[in-house]
Coordinates of C-alpha atoms in Angstrom, one line a residue:
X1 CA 107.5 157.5 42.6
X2 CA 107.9 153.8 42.6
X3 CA 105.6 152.2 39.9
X4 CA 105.6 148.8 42.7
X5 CA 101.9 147.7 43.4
X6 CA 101.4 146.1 46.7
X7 CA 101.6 142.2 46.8
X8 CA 99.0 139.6 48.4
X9 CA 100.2 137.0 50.8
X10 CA 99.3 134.7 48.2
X11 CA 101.1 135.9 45.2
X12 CA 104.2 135.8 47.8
X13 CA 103.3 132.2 48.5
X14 CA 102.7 131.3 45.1
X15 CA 105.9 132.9 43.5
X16 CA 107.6 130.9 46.7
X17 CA 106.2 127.6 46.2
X18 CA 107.2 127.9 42.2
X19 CA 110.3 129.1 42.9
X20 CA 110.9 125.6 45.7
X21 CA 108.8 123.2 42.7
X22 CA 111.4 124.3 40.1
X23 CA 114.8 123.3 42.4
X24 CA 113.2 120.4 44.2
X25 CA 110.7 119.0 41.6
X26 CA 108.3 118.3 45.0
X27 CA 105.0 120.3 45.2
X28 CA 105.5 121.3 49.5
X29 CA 102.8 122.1 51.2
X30 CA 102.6 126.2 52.4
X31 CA 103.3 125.2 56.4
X32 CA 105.6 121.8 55.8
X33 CA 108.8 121.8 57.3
X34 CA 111.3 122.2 54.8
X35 CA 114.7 121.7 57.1
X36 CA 112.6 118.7 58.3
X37 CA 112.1 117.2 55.4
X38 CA 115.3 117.1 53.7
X39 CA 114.3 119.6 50.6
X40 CA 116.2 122.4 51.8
X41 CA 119.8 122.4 52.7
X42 CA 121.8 125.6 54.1
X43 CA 123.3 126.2 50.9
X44 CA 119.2 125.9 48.7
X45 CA 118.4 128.1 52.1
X46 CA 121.1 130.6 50.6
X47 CA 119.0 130.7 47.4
X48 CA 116.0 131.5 48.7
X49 CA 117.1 134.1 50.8
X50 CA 119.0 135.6 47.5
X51 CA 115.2 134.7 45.2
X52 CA 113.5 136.5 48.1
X53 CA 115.8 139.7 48.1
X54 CA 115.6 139.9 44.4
X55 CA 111.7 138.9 43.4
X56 CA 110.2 141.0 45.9
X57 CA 112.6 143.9 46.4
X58 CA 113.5 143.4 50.3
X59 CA 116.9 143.0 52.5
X60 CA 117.4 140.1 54.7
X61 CA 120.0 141.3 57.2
X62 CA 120.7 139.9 60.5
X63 CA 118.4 138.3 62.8
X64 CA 116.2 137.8 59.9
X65 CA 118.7 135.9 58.3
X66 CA 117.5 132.7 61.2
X67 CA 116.3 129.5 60.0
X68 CA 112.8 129.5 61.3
X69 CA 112.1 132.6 58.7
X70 CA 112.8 129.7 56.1
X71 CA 111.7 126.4 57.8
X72 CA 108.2 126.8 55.8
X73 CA 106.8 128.3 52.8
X74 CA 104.4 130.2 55.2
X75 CA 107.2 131.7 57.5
X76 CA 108.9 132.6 54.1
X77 CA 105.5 134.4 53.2
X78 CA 105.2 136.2 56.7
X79 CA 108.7 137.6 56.6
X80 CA 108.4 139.4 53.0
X81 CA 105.3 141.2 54.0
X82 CA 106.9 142.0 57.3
X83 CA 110.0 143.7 55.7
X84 CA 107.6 145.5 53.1
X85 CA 105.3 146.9 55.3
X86 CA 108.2 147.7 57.4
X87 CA 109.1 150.4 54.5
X88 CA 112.9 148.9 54.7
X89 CA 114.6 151.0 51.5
X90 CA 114.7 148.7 48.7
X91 CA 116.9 148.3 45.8
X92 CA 115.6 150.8 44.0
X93 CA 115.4 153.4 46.6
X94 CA 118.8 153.5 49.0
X95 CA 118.6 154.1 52.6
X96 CA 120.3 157.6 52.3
X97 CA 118.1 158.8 49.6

């Protein structure tokens, strides 16, 4: 039994927009443009796929791995509770399990 509560949206987007205000020292705005912008380059897009993975327990494989999952705090948001409501295995429970 997985002691994991179910998130909000907006615990996702705050945790996200924390996680952006402490690398970028810019407050961003949940639906700006962050490729747009200049705050995020592929390598800080790198990082929050990796933050992602680990904060909220989810895989980001393949086509997920596009920029437009990343281009905005929102998208960000909307893929996390897509791959958790999906019921993709997490880290603490395999695939094969």
């Amino acid at each position: 039994m997985s002691g994991e509560r179910a998130i909000t949206a907006e615990e996702i987007e705050q945790e996200i927009t924390a996680f952006i205000l402490g690398r970028v020292k810019a407050e961003v705005p949940a639906d700006q443009d962050l490729f747009a912008s200049g705050l995020v380059s592929s390598m800080f897009a790198m990082e929050l796929v990796v933050h992602a993975e680990q904060t909220f327990s989810v895989q980001i494989l393949g086509d997920d791995l596009k920029r437009d999952n990343f281009r905005s705090v929102k998208a960000m948001t909307a893929l996390v509770l897509r791959l958790r409501d999906a019921g993709q295995p997490t880290a603490e429970q395999p695939a094969d399990a």
